[in-house]
XYZ file of C-alpha atoms in Angstrom:
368
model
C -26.261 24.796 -31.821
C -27.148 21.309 -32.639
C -30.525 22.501 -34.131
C -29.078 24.814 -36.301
C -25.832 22.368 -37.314
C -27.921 20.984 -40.543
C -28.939 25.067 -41.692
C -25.026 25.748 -40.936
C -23.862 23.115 -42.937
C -25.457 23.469 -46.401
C -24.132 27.404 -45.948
C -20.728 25.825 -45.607
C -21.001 23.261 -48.357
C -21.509 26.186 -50.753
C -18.907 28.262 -49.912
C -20.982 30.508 -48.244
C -19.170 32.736 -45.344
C -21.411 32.990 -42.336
C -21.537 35.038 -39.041
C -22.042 32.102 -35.928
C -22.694 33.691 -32.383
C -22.082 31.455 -29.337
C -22.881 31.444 -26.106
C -19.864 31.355 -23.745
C -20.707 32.219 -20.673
C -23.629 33.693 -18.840
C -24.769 35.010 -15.227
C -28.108 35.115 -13.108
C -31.055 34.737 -14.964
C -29.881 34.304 -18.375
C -32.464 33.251 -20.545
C -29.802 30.445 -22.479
C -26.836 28.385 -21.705
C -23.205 28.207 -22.956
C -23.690 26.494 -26.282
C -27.035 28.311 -27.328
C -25.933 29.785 -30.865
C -27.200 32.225 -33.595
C -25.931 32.407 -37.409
C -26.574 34.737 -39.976
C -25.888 33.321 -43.417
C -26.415 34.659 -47.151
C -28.810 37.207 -47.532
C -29.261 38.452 -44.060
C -31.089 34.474 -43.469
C -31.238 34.032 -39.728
C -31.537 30.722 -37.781
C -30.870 30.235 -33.900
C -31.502 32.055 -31.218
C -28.722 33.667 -28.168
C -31.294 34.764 -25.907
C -35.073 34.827 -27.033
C -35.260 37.728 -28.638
C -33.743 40.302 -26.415
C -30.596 41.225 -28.138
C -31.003 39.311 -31.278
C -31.331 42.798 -33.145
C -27.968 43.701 -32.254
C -25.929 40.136 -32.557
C -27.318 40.264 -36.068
C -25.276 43.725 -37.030
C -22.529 42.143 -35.167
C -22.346 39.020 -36.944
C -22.755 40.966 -40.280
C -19.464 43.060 -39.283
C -17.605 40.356 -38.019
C -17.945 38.259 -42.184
C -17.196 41.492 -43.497
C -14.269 42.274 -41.538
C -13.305 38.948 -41.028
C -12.457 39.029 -37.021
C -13.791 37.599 -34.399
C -15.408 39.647 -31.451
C -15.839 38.834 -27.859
C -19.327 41.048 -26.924
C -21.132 41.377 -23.456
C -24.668 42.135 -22.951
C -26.523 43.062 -19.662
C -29.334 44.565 -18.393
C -29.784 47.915 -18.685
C -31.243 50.190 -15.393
C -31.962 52.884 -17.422
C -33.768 51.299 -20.233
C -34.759 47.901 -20.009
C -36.022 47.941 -23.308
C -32.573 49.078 -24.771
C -30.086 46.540 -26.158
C -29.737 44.421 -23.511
C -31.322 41.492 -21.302
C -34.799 42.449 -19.579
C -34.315 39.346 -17.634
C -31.454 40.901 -15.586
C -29.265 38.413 -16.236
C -26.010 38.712 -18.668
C -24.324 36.805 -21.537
C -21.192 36.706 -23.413
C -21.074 35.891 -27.177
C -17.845 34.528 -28.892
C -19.023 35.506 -32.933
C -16.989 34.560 -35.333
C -16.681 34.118 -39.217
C -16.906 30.593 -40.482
C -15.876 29.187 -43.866
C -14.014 26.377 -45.380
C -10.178 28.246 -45.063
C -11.004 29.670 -41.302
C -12.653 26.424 -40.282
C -11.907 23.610 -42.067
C -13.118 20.795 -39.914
C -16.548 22.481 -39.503
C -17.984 19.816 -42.127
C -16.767 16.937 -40.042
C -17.691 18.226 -37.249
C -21.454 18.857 -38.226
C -21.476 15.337 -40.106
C -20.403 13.986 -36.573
C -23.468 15.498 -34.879
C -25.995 14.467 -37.096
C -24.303 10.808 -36.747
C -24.782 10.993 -33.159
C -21.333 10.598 -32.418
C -19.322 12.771 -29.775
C -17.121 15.501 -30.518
C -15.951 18.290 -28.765
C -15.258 21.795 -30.498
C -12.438 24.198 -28.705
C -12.461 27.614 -29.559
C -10.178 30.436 -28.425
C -11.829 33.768 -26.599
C -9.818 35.816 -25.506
C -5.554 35.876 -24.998
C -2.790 36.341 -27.466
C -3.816 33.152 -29.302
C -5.999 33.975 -32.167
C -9.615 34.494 -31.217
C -11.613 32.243 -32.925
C -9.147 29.317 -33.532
C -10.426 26.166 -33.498
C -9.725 22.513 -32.618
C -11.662 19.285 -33.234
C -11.753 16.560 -30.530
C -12.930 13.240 -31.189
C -12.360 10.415 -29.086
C -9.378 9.536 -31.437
C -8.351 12.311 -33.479
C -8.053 15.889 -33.658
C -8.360 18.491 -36.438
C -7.196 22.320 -36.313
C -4.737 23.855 -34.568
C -5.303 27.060 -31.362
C -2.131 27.958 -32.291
C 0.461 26.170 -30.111
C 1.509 22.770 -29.485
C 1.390 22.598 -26.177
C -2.013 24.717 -25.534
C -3.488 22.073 -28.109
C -1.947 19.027 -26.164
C -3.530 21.045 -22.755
C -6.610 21.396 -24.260
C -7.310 17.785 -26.460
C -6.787 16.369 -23.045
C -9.833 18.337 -21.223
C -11.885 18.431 -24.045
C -12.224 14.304 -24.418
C -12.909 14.674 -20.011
C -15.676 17.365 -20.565
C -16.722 14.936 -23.300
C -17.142 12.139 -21.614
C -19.309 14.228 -19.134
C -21.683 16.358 -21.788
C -20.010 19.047 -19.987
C -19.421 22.934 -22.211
C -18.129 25.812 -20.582
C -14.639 27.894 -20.464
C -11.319 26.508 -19.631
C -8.336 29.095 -18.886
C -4.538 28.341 -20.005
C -0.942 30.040 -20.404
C 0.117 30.322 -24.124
C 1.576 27.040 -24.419
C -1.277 24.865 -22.695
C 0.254 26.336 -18.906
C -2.008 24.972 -16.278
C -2.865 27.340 -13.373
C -2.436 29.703 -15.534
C -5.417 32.029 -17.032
C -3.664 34.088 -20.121
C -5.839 32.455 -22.940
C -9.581 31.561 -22.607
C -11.276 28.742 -24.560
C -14.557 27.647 -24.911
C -15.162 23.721 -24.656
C -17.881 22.885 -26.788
C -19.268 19.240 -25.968
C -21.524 17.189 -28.363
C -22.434 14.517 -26.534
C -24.746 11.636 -28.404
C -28.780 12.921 -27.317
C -29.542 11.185 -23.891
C -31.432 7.950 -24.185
C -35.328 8.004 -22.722
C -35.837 4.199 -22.575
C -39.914 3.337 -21.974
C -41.616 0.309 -20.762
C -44.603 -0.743 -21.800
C -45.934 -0.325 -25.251
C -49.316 1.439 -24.164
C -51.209 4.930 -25.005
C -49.250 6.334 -22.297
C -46.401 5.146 -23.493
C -46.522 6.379 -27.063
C -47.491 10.130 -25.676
C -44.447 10.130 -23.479
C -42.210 8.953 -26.243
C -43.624 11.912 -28.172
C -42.451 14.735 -25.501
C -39.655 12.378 -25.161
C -38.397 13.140 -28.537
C -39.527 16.809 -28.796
C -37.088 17.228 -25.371
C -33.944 15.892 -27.347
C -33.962 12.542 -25.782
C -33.117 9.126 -28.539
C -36.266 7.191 -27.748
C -37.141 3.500 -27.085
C -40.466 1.778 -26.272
C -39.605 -1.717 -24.901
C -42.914 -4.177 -24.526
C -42.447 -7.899 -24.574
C -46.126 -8.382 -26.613
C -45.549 -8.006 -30.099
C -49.271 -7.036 -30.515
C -48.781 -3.901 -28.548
C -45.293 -3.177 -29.910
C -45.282 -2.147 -33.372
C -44.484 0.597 -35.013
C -47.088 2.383 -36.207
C -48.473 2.484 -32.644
C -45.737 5.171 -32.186
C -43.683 8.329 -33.290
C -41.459 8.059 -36.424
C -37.989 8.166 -35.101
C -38.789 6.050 -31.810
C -37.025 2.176 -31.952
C -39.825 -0.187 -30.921
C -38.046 -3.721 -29.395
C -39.845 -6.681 -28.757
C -38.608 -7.948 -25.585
C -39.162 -8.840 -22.006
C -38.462 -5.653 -20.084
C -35.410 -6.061 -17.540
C -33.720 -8.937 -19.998
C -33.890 -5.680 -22.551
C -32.555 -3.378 -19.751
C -30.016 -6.092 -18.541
C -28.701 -5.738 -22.106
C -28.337 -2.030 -22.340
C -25.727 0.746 -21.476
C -27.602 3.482 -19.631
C -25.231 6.470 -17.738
C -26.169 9.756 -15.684
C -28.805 11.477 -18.385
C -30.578 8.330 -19.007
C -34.383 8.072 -18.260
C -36.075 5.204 -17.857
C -40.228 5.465 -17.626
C -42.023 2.108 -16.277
C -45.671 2.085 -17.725
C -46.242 -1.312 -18.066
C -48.384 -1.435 -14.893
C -47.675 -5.124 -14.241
C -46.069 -6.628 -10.991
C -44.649 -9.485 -13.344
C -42.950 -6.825 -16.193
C -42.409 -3.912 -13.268
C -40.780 -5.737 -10.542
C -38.225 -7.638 -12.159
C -37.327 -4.567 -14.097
C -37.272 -2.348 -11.950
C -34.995 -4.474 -9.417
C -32.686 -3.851 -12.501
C -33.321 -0.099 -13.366
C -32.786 1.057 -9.034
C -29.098 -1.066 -9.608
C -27.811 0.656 -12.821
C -26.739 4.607 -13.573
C -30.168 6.961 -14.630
C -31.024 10.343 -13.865
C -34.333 9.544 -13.805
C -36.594 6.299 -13.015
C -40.149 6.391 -12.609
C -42.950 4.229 -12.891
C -46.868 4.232 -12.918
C -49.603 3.237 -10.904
C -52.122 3.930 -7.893
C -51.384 4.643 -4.209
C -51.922 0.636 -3.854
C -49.983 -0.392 -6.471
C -47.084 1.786 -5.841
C -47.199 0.757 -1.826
C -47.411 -3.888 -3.386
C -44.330 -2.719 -5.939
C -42.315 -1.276 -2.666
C -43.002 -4.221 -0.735
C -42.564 -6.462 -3.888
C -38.928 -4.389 -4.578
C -37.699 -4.467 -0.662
C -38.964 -7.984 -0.830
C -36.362 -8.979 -3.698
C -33.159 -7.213 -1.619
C -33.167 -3.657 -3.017
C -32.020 -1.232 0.021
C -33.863 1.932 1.269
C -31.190 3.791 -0.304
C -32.048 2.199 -3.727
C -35.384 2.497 -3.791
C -35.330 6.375 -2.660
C -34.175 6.712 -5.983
C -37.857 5.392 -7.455
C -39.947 8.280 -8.741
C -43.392 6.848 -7.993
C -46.150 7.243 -8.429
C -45.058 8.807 -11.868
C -45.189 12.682 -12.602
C -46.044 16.113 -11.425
C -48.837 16.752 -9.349
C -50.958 18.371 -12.379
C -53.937 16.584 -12.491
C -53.326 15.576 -15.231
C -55.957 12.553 -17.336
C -55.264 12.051 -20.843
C -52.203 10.480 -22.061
C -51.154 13.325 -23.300
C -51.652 15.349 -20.151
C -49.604 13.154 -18.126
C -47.023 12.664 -20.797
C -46.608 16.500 -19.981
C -46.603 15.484 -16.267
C -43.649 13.206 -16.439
C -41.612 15.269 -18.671
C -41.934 18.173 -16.547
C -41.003 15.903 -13.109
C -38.032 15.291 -15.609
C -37.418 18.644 -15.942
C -37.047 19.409 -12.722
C -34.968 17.139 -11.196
C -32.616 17.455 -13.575
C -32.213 21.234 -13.331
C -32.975 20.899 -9.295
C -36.920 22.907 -9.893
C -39.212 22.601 -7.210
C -41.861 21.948 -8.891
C -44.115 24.746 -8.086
C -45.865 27.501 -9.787
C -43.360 30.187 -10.311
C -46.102 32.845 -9.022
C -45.095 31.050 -5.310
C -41.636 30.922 -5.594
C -38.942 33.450 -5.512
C -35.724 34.178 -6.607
C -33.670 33.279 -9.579
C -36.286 31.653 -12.509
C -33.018 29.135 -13.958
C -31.219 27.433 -10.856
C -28.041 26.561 -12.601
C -27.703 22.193 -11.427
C -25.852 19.655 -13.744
C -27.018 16.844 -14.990
């Protein structure tokens, strides 16, 4: 959805009605997540995608009736035993699809919530399901304001209040409410929409390395830094338009920075005087991920260096090191793929292995 926000927004800006299919909820191996969204605009023009290509055909008809009728549908699609090839998910897995008309007098706050996005800012977009509220009705949550109504004021009061918690995690998915915001109570379904800011992939040490990982690091959604405390290494042209370059001594730059739970923090700079100080800082603060790189030796002098300076075994489990995936990986680039998929799969709980030698379900389901 994010992706697609800028397309979506220009289509809006000039009046133009468009069809937006949404991910609500999914089971087994569905190929995308709650959130994953598809529009067809003016013209038939398609952008998005609900679930790589296996029912796109028919959300686009649907999307088309749904602007010219103007009513939202609620539409399941599953795998079909009899024809896999029919309208429905080869992958075995199922996915419902909340699509809905959008235009300036249906969804008024759809500008400020797109101009939000783009900002980086957080906002959380509540949409009703299914119940005897209005399917499709829509509510704006920002940390300090709210636009739209789901029809009710106590189901909005209800759902302002989980919205800003989900946002404060990243978290989308359904919530379930009587008519007037009832707890315990499941008679109206809405979708919690979270944009969260991108997650922040902060890098040490302004190297070759460094620059290739900041690359994947971007193309994987994550706001960038590359942190180096030689100014001859850490300029700007060395690296990725988009990616902030700061001139600074590593763990005095980390000291000074918020990370939380989807932050990733990469140590590259391959120095016991830049590595150990920061790290004693990165294994004390809130990351999903820390790694660092070096050798066999040099990973077994940082441990000793790191246990050395009072950091617990507890602490230091946390250090992914020596950096990366097992691929073999040489070039920068190669092991810039290497980290990003040891990323990868710790954040989604992957093992790490080929998927001809595992089995079972292909997306294990794991927050962040």
């Amino acid at each position: 959805m994010r992706d697609i926000l800028p397309v979506l927004g220009r289509w809006y800006a000039a009046g133009e009605p468009f069809g937006l299919a949404t991910v609500v909820s999914v089971s087994r191996s569905a190929p995308r997540d709650p959130g994953a969204a598809m529009a067809v605009g003016p013209g038939g023009e398609v952008v998005g995608s609900v679930s790589g290509g296996c029912v796109e055909g028919a959300v686009f008809e649907l999307a088309q009736e749904v602007v010219a009728s103007g009513e939202a549908r609620l539409e399941t699609f599953g795998y079909s035993d009899e024809d896999a090839f029919a309208v429905g998910l080869t992958c075995g897995g199922e996915i419902t699809l909340l699509v809905r008309d959008v235009t300036p007098a249906l969804d008024p706050s759809f500008a400020a919530v797109a101009e939000t996005v783009a900002a980086g800012r957080p906002v959380t977009v509540a949409t009703v399901t299914d119940g005897p509220a209005a399917r499709g009705a829509t509510l704006a949550v920002w940390p300090d304001r709210v636009a739209g109504t789901l029809g009710t004021t106590g189901l909005d009061v209800a759902v302002t209040a989980d919205a800003r918690g989900e946002l404060a995690l990243g978290a989308t998915g359904l919530r379930h409410y009587g008519p007037h915001g009832e707890r315990r109570e499941d008679a109206v379904t809405v979708f919690l929409h979270s944009f969260a800011p991108p997650p922040r992939m902060l890098v040490f040490g302004a190297i070759d390395y460094a620059a290739a990982v900041a690359r994947i690091g971007a193309f994987l959604g994550y706001r960038v830094t590359v942190c180096d405390a030689r100014p001859v290494f850490a300029t700007p042209k060395r690296f990725p338009e988009g990616v902030e370059v700061v001139v600074d001594w590593p763990h005095r730059y980390l000291r000074g920075t918020d990370t939380d739970e989807r932050t990733v923090i990469c140590v590259l700079t391959h120095d016991p005087k830049f590595d150990v100080p920061l790290l004693e800082e990165a294994l004390r603060r809130p990351a999903a991920y820390i790694g660092a790189m070096g050798n066999r030796r040099t990973h077994d002098d940082r441990r000793k260096r790191l246990t050395e300076a009072g950091l617990t075994v507890s602490e230091l489990s946390r250090l992914r090191s020596p950096i990366g995936l097992d691929l073999g990986a040489r070039t920068p680039e190669e092991v810039a793929v290497s980290v990003a998929a040891e990323i990868v799969a710790l954040r989604w709980g992957g093992s790490g292995a080929a998927l001809t030698a595992t089995a079972g379900a292909i997306h294990p389901r794991k927050a962040v």
